[in-house]
mmCIF file of C-alpha atoms in Angstrom:
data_model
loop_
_atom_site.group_PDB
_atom_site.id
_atom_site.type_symbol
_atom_site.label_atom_id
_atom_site.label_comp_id
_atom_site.label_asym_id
_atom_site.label_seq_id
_atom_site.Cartn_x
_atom_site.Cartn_y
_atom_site.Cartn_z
ATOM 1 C CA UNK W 1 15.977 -18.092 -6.651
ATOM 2 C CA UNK W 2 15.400 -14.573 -6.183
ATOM 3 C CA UNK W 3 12.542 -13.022 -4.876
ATOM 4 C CA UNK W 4 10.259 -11.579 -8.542
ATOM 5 C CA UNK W 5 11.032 -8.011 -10.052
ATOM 6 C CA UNK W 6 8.156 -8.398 -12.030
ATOM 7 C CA UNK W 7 5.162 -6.218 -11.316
ATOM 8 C CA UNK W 8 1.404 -6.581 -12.920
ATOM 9 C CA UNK W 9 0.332 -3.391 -14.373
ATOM 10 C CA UNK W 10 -3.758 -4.538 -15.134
ATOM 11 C CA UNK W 11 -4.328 -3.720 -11.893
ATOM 12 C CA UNK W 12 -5.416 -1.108 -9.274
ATOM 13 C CA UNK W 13 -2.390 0.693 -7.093
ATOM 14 C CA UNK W 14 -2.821 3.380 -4.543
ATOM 15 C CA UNK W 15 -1.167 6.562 -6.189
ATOM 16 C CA UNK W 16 -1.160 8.837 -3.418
ATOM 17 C CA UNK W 17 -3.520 10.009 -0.333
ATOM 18 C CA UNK W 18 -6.727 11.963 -1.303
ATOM 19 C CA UNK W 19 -5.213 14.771 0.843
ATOM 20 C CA UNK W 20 -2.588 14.833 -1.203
ATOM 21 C CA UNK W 21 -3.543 15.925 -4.319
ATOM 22 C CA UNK W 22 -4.790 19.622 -4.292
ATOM 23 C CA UNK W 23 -4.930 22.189 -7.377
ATOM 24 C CA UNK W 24 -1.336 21.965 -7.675
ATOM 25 C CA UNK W 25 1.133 19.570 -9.952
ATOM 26 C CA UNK W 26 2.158 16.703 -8.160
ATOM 27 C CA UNK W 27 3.988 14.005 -9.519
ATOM 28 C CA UNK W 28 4.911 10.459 -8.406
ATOM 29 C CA UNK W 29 6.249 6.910 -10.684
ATOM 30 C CA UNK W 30 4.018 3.937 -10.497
ATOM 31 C CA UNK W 31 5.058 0.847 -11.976
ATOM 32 C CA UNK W 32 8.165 2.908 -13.591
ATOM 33 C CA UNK W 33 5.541 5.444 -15.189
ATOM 34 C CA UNK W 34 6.048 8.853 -14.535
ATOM 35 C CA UNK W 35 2.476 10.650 -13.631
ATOM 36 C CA UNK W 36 1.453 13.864 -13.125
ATOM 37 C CA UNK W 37 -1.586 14.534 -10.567
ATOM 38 C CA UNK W 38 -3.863 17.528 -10.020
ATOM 39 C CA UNK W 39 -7.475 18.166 -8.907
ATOM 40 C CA UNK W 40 -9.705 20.211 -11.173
ATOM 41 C CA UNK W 41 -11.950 22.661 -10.184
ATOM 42 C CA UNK W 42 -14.622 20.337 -10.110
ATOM 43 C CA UNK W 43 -12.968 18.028 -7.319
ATOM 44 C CA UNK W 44 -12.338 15.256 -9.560
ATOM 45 C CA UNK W 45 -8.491 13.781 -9.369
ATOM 46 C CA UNK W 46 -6.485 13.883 -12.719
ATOM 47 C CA UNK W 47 -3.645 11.575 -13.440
ATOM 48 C CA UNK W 48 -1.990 12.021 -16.957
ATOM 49 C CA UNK W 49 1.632 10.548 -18.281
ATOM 50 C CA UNK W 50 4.621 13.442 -16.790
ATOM 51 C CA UNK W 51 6.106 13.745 -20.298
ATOM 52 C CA UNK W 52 5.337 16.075 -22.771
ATOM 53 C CA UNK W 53 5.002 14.548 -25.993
ATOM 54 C CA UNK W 54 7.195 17.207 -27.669
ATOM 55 C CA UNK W 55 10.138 17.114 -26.441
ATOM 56 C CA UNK W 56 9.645 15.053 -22.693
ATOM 57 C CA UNK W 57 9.887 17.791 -20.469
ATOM 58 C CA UNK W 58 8.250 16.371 -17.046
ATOM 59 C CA UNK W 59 4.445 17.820 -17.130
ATOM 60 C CA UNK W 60 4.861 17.995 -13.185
ATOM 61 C CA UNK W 61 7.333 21.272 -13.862
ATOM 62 C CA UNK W 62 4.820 22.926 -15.778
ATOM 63 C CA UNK W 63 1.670 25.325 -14.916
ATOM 64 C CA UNK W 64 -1.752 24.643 -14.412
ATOM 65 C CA UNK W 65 -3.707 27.096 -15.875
ATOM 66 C CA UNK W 66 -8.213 27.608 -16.354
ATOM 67 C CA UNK W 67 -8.012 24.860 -13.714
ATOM 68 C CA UNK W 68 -7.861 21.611 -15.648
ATOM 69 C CA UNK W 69 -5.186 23.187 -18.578
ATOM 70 C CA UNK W 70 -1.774 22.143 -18.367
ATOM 71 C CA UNK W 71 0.778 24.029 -20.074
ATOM 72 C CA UNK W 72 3.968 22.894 -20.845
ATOM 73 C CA UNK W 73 7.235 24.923 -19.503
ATOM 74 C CA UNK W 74 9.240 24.181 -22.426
ATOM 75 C CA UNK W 75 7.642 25.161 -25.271
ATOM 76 C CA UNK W 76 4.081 25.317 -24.196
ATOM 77 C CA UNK W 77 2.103 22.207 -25.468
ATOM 78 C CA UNK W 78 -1.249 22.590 -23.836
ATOM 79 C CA UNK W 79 -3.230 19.556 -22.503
ATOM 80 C CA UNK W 80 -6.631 19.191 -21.426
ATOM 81 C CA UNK W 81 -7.588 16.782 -18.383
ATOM 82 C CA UNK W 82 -8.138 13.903 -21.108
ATOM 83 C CA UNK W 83 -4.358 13.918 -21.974
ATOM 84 C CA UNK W 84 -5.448 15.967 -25.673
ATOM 85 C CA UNK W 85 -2.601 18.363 -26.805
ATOM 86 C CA UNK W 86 -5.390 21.758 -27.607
ATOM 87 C CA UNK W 87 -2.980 24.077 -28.495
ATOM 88 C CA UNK W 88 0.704 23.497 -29.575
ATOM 89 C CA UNK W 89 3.162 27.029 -30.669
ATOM 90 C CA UNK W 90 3.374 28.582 -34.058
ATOM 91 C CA UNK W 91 0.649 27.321 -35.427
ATOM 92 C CA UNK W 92 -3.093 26.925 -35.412
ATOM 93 C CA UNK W 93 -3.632 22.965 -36.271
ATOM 94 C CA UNK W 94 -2.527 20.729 -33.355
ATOM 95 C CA UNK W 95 -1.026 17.004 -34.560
ATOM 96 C CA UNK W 96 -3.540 14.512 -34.326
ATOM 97 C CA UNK W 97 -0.943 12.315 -32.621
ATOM 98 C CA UNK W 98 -0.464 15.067 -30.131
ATOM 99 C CA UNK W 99 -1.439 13.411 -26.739
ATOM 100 C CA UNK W 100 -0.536 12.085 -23.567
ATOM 101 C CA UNK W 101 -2.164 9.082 -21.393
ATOM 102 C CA UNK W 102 -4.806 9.468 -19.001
ATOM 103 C CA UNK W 103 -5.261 7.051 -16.504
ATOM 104 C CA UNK W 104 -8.417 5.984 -14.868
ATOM 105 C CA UNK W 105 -8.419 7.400 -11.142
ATOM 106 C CA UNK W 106 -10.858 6.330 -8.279
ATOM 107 C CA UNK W 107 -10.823 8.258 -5.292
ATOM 108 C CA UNK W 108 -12.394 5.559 -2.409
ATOM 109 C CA UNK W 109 -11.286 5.100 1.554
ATOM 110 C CA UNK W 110 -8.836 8.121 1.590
ATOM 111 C CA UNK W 111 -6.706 6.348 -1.555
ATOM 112 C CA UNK W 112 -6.150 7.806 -4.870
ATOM 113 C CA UNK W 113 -6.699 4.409 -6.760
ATOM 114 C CA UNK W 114 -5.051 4.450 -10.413
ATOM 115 C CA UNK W 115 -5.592 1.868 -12.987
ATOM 116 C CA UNK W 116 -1.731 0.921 -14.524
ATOM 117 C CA UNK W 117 -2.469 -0.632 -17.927
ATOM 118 C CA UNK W 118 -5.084 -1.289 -20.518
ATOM 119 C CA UNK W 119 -8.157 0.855 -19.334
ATOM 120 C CA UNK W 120 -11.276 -0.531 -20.993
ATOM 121 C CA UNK W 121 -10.245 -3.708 -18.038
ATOM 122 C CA UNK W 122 -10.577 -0.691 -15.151
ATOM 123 C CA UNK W 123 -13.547 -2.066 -13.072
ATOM 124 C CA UNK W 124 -14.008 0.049 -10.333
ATOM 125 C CA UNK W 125 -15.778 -2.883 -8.430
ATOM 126 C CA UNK W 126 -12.642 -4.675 -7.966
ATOM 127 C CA UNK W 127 -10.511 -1.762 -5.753
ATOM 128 C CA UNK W 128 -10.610 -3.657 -2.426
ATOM 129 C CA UNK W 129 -11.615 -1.825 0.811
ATOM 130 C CA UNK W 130 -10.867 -0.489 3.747
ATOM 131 C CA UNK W 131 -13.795 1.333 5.344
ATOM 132 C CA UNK W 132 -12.178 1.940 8.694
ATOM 133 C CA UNK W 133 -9.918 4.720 7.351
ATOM 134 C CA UNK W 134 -12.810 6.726 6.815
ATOM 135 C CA UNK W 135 -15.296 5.537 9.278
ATOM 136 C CA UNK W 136 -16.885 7.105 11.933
ATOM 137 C CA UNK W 137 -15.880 5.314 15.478
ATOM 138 C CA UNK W 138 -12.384 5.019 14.478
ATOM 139 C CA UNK W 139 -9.622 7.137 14.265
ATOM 140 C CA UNK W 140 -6.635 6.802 11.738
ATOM 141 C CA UNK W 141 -3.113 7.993 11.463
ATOM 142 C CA UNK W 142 -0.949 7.526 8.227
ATOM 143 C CA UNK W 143 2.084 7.867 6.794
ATOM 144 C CA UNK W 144 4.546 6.894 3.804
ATOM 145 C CA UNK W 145 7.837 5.706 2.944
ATOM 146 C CA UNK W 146 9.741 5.033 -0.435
ATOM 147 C CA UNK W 147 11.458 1.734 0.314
ATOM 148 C CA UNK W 148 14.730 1.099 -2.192
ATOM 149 C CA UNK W 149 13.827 -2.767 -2.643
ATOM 150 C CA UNK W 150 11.336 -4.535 -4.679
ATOM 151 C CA UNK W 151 7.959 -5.007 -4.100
ATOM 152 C CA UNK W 152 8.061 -8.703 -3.262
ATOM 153 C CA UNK W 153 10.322 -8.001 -0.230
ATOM 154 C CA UNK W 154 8.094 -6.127 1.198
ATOM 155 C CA UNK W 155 5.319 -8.727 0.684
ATOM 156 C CA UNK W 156 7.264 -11.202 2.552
ATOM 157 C CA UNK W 157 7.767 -8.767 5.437
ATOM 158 C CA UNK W 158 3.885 -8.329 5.779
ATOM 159 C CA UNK W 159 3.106 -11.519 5.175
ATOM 160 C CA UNK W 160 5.000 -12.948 7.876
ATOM 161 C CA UNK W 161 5.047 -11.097 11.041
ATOM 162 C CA UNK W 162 7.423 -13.550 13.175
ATOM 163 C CA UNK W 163 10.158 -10.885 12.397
ATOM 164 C CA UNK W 164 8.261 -8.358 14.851
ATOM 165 C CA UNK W 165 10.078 -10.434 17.667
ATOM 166 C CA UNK W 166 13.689 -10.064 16.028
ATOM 167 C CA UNK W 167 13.175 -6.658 14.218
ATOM 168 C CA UNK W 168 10.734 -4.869 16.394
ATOM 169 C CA UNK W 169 11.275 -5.773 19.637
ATOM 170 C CA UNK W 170 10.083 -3.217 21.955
ATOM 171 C CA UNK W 171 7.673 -1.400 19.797
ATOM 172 C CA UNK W 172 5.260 -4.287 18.424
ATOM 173 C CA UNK W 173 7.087 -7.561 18.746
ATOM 174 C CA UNK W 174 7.075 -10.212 21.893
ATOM 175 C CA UNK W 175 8.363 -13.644 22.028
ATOM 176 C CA UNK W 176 4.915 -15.107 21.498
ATOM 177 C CA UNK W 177 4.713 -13.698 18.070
ATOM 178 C CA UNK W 178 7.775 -15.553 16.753
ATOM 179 C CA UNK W 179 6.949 -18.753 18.479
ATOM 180 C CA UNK W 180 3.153 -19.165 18.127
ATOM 181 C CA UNK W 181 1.964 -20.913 14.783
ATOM 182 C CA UNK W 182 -0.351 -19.472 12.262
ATOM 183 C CA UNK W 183 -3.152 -20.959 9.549
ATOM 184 C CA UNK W 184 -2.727 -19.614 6.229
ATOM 185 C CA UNK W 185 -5.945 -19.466 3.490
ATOM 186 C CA UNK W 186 -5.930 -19.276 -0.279
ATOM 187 C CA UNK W 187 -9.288 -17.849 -1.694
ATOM 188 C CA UNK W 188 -8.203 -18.107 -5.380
ATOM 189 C CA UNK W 189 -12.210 -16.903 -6.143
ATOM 190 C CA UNK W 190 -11.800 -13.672 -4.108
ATOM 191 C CA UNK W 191 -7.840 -13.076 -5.122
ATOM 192 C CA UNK W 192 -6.847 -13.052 -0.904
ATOM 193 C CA UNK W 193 -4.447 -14.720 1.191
ATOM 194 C CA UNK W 194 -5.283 -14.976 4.493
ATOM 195 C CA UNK W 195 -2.912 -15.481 7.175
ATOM 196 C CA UNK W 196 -3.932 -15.870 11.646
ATOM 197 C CA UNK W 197 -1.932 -15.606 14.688
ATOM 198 C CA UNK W 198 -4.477 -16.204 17.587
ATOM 199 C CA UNK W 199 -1.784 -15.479 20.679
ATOM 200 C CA UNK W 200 -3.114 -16.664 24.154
ATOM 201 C CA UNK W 201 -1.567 -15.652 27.440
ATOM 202 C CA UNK W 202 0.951 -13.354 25.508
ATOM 203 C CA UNK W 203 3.321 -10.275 26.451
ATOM 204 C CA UNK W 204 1.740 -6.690 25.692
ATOM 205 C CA UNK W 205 4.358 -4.675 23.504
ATOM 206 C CA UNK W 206 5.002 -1.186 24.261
ATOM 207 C CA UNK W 207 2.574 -0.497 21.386
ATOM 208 C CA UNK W 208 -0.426 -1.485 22.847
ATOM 209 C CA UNK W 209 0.475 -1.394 26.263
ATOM 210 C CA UNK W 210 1.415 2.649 26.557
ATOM 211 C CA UNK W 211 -1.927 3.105 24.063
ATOM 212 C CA UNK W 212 -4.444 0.732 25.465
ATOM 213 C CA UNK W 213 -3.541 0.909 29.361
ATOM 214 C CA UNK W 214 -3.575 -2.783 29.394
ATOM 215 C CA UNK W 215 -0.779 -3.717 32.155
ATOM 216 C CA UNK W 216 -1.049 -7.483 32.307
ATOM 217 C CA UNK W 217 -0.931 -10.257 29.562
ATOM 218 C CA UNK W 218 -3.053 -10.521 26.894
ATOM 219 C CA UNK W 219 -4.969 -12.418 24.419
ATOM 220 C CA UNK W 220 -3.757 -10.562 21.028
ATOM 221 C CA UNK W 221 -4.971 -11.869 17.542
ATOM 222 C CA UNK W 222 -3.430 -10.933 14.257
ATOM 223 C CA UNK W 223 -5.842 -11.450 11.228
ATOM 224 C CA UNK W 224 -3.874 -11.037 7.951
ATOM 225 C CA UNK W 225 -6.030 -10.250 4.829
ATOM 226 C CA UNK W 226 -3.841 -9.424 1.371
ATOM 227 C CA UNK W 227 -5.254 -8.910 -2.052
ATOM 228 C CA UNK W 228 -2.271 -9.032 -4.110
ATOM 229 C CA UNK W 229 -1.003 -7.194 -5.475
ATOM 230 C CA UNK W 230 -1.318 -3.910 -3.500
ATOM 231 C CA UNK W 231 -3.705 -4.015 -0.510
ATOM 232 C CA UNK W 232 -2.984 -5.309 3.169
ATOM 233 C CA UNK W 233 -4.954 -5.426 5.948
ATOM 234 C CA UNK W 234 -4.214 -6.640 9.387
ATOM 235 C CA UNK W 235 -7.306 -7.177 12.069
ATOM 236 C CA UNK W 236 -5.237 -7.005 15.069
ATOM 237 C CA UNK W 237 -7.266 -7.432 18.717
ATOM 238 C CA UNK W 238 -5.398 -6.738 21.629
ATOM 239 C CA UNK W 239 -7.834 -7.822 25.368
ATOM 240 C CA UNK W 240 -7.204 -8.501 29.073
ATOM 241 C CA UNK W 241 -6.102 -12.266 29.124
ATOM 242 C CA UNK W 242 -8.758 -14.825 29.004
ATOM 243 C CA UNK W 243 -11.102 -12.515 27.406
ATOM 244 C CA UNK W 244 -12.287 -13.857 24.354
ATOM 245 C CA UNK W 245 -14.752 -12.622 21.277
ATOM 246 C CA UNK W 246 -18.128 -13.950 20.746
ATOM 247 C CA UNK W 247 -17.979 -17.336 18.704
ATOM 248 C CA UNK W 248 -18.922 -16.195 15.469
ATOM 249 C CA UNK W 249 -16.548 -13.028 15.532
ATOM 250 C CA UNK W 250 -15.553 -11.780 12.234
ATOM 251 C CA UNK W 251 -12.292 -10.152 12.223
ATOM 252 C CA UNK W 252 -12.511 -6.684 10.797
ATOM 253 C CA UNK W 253 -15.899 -7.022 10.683
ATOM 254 C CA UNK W 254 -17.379 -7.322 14.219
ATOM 255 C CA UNK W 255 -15.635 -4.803 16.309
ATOM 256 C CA UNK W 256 -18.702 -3.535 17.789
ATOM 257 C CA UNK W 257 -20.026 -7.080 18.981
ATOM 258 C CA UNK W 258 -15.994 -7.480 21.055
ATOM 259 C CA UNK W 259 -17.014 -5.196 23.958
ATOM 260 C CA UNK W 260 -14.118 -4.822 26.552
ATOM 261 C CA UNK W 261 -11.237 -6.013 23.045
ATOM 262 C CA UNK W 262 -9.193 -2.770 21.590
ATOM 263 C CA UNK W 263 -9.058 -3.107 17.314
ATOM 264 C CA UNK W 264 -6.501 -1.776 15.264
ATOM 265 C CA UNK W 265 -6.906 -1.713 11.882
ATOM 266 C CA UNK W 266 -3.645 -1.453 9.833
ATOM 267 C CA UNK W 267 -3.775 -1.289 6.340
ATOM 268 C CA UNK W 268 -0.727 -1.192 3.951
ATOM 269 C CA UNK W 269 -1.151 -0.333 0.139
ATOM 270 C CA UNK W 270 1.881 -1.983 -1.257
ATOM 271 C CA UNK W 271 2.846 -0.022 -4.728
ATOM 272 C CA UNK W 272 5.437 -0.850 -6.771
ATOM 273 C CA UNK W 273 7.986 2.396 -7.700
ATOM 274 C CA UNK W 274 10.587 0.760 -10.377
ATOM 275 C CA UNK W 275 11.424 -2.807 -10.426
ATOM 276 C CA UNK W 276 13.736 -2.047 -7.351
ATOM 277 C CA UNK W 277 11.953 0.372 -5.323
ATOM 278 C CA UNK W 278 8.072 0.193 -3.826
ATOM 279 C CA UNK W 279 6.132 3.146 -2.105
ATOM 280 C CA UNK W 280 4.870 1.877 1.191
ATOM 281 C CA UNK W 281 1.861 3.514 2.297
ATOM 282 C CA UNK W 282 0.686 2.494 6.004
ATOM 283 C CA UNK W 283 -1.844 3.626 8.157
ATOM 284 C CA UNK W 284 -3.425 2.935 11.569
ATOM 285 C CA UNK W 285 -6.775 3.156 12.529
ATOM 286 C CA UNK W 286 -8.084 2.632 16.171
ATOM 287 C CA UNK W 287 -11.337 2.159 17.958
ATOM 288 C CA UNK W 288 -10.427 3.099 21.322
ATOM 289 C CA UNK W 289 -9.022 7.038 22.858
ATOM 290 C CA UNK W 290 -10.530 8.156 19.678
ATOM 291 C CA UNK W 291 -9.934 11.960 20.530
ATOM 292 C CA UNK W 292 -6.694 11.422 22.912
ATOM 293 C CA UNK W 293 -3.976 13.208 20.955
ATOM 294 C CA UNK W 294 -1.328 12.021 23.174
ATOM 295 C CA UNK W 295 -2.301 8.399 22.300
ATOM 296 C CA UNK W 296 -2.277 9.652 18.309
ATOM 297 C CA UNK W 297 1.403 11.428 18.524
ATOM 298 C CA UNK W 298 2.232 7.858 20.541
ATOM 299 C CA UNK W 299 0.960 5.901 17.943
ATOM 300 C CA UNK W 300 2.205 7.509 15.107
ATOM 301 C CA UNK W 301 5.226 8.172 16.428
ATOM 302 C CA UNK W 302 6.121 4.736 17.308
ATOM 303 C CA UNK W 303 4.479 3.218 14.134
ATOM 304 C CA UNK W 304 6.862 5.355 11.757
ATOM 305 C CA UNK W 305 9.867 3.695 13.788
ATOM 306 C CA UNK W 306 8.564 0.551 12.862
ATOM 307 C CA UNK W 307 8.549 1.163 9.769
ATOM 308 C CA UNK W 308 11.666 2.620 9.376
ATOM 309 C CA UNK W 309 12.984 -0.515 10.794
ATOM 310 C CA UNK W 310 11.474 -2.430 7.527
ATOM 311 C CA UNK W 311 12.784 0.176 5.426
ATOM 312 C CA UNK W 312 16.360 -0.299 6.610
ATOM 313 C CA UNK W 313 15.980 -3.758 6.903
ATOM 314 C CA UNK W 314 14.618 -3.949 3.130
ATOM 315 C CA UNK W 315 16.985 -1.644 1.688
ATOM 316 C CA UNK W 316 19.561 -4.366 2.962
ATOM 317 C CA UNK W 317 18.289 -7.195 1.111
ATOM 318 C CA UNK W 318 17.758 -5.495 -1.802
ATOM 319 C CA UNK W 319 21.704 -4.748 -2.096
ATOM 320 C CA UNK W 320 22.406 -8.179 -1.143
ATOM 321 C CA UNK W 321 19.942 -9.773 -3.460
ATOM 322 C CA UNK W 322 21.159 -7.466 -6.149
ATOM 323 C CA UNK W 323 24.848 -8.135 -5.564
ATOM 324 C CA UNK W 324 24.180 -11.723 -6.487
ATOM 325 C CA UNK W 325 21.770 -11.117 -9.255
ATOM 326 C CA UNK W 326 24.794 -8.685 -10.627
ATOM 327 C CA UNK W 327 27.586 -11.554 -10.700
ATOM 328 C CA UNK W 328 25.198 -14.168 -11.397
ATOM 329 C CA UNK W 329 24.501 -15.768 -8.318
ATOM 330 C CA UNK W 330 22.374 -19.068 -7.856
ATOM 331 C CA UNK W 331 21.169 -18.656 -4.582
ATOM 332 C CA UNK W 332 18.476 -21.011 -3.603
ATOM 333 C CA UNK W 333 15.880 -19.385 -1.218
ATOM 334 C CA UNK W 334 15.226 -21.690 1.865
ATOM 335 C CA UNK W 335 11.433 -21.321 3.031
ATOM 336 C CA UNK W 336 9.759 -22.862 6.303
ATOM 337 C CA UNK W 337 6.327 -23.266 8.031
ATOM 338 C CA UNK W 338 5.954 -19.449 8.494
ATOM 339 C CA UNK W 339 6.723 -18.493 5.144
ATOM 340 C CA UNK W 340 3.355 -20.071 3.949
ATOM 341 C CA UNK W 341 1.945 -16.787 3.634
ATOM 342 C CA UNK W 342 4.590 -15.122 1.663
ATOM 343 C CA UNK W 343 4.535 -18.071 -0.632
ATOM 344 C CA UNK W 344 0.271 -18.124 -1.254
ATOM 345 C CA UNK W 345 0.926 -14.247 -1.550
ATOM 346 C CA UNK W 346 3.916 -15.384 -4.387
ATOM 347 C CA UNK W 347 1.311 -17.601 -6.184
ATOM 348 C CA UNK W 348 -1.587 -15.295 -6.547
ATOM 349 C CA UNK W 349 0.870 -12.434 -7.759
ATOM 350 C CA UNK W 350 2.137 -15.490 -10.251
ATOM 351 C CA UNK W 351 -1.430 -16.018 -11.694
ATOM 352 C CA UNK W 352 -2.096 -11.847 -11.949
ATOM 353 C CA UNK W 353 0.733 -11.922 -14.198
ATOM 354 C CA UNK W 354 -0.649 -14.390 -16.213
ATOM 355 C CA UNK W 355 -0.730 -13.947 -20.226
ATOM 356 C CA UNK W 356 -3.741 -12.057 -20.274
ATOM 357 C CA UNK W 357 -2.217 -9.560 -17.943
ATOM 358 C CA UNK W 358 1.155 -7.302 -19.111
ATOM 359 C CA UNK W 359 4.255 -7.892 -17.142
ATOM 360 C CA UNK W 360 7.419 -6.178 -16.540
ATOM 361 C CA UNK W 361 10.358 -7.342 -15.381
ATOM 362 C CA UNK W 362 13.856 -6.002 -14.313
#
């Protein structure tokens, strides 16, 4: 079976970065709808549907004009920031049926959040977190790709990082990630999977290594925390071997209480593009060289070729999976002890697409 083309659209994606958006048109697809993203002169983000209702000329290639005005550059439909047509050509009274969608947007930790489906469910309250991004004491570097494969691949990348070994060897992976076991954790209450890989006596990767200083083994944890269907976060702790956190440490929590550890905090937002294609945003945030450049430009540097490795990897599968989808393959997917992750992740995203929630498939 194949990996799911569906995606749930009652949710909460990241749209973009805050910095981003500015008091220009910008437009990017979310769950295969076109959007068109500004900020009005009052600092607030706008998201409205790219199509004018007319004739479905792409907002995005419009103008902007009395700073939250957008005027179409076809025929000149004109739109306030609620998505209401105010002024249409040739004539005074504007169609009542003359609008276009407007989209709840929550600006929180950096993200544009948008809400993707019926808005009187948008609760605010239930964007996840990530406070590091924007923390003082920590120091972040970001990025983002468009991968051509669905969201679910990239889900099972995430969600099980023994590939590091096999596909990112000499940037992030060691043999001790492939070959140590991990503890996976359902919280159906809270929505998360949680996934650990507590590493003892292990290799430092060129990562860490050329950014930390450490020159001798380590003890490195990786604490996996995923709220399906778009946020990721991985507590990774990277100390001297044989140096261990205080007994009721809190991964990506207790930072400060790990005196003598280095914490990264990297957070994917996993949002779907089309059914076959899934904007990956990543970031990185560190507590240690806060101010170094050098150690930024390292980390960022090195980081993107990770990445790119999962986007080439990714784009791959997708054409193989596809292939067989096309001539009507039967493939049956063969999972093992490190794939319970991927498969928890698989179930939650299962019961968000339940039939309360809407649903799109390829």
């Amino acid at each position: 079976m194949s990996p799911s083309t569906a995606f749930v659209r009652n949710q909460w994606y990241v749209a973009a970065y805050g910095e981003e958006i500015g008091h220009e048109l910008f437009a990017r697809t979310i769950c295969n709808e076109p959007l068109v993203f500004f900020r009005a002169e009052d600092g607030h983000v706008v998201v409205l549907s790219d199509r004018c209702v007319h004739r479905r000329y792409p907002l995005s290639k419009s103008r902007l004009v009395d700073g939250d005005r957008i005027v179409c550059g076809y025929h000149g439909f004109t739109y306030d920031r609620g998505g209401v047509c105010v002024a249409v050509p040739a004539q005074t009274r504007v169609p009542r049926t003359a609008r276009v969608t407007a989209y709840p947007v929550m600006e929180q930790d950096s993200f544009v959040w948008v809400w993707i489906g019926d808005r009187d469910k948008a609760d605010p309250a239930a964007i996840p977190r990530a406070p590091w991004l924007v923390d003082r004491g920590w120091t972040t570097i970001r990025g983002l790709e468009t991968i051509q494969g669905r969201h679910a691949l990239l889900m099972d990348n995430l969600m099980d990082l023994s590939h590091e070994t096999y596909l990112h060897g000499g940037y992030i992976g060691t043999p001790e990630v492939a070959e140590t076991p991990i503890t996976t954790e359902v919280d159906q209450g809270a929505g998360v999977v949680r996934v650990s890989r507590h590493m003892d006596d292990a290799e430092c990767p060129p990562f860490y290594a050329n950014s930390t200083g450490i020159t001798g083994r380590i003890t490195r944890w990786q604490d996996i925390e995923f709220q399906p269907p778009c946020l990721y976060r991985l507590h990774s702790r990277i100390a001297p071997q044989g140096h261990y956190p205080p007994h009721d440490y809190e991964p990506g929590r207790d930072a400060d209480r790990d005196g003598g550890a280095f914490h990264t905090e990297i957070v994917y937002a996993l949002t779907p593009e089309t059914e076959h294609s899934v904007h990956d945003f990543w970031m990185v945030a560190r507590d240690f060289a806060l101010d170094d450049q050098g150690v930024t430009e390292y980390l960022h540097k090195s980081n993107h070729t990770v990445v790119m490795q999962d986007v080439v990897a990714l784009a791959l599968v997708e054409e193989v999976i596809a292939e067989e989808e096309r001539v009507g393959g039967t493939y049956q997917e063969l999972s093992i002890n490190i794939d319970t992750g991927a498969l928890a992740a698989r179930g939650l995203m299962a019961r968000l697409a339940s039939p309360d929630s809407s649903e799109v498939t390829a």
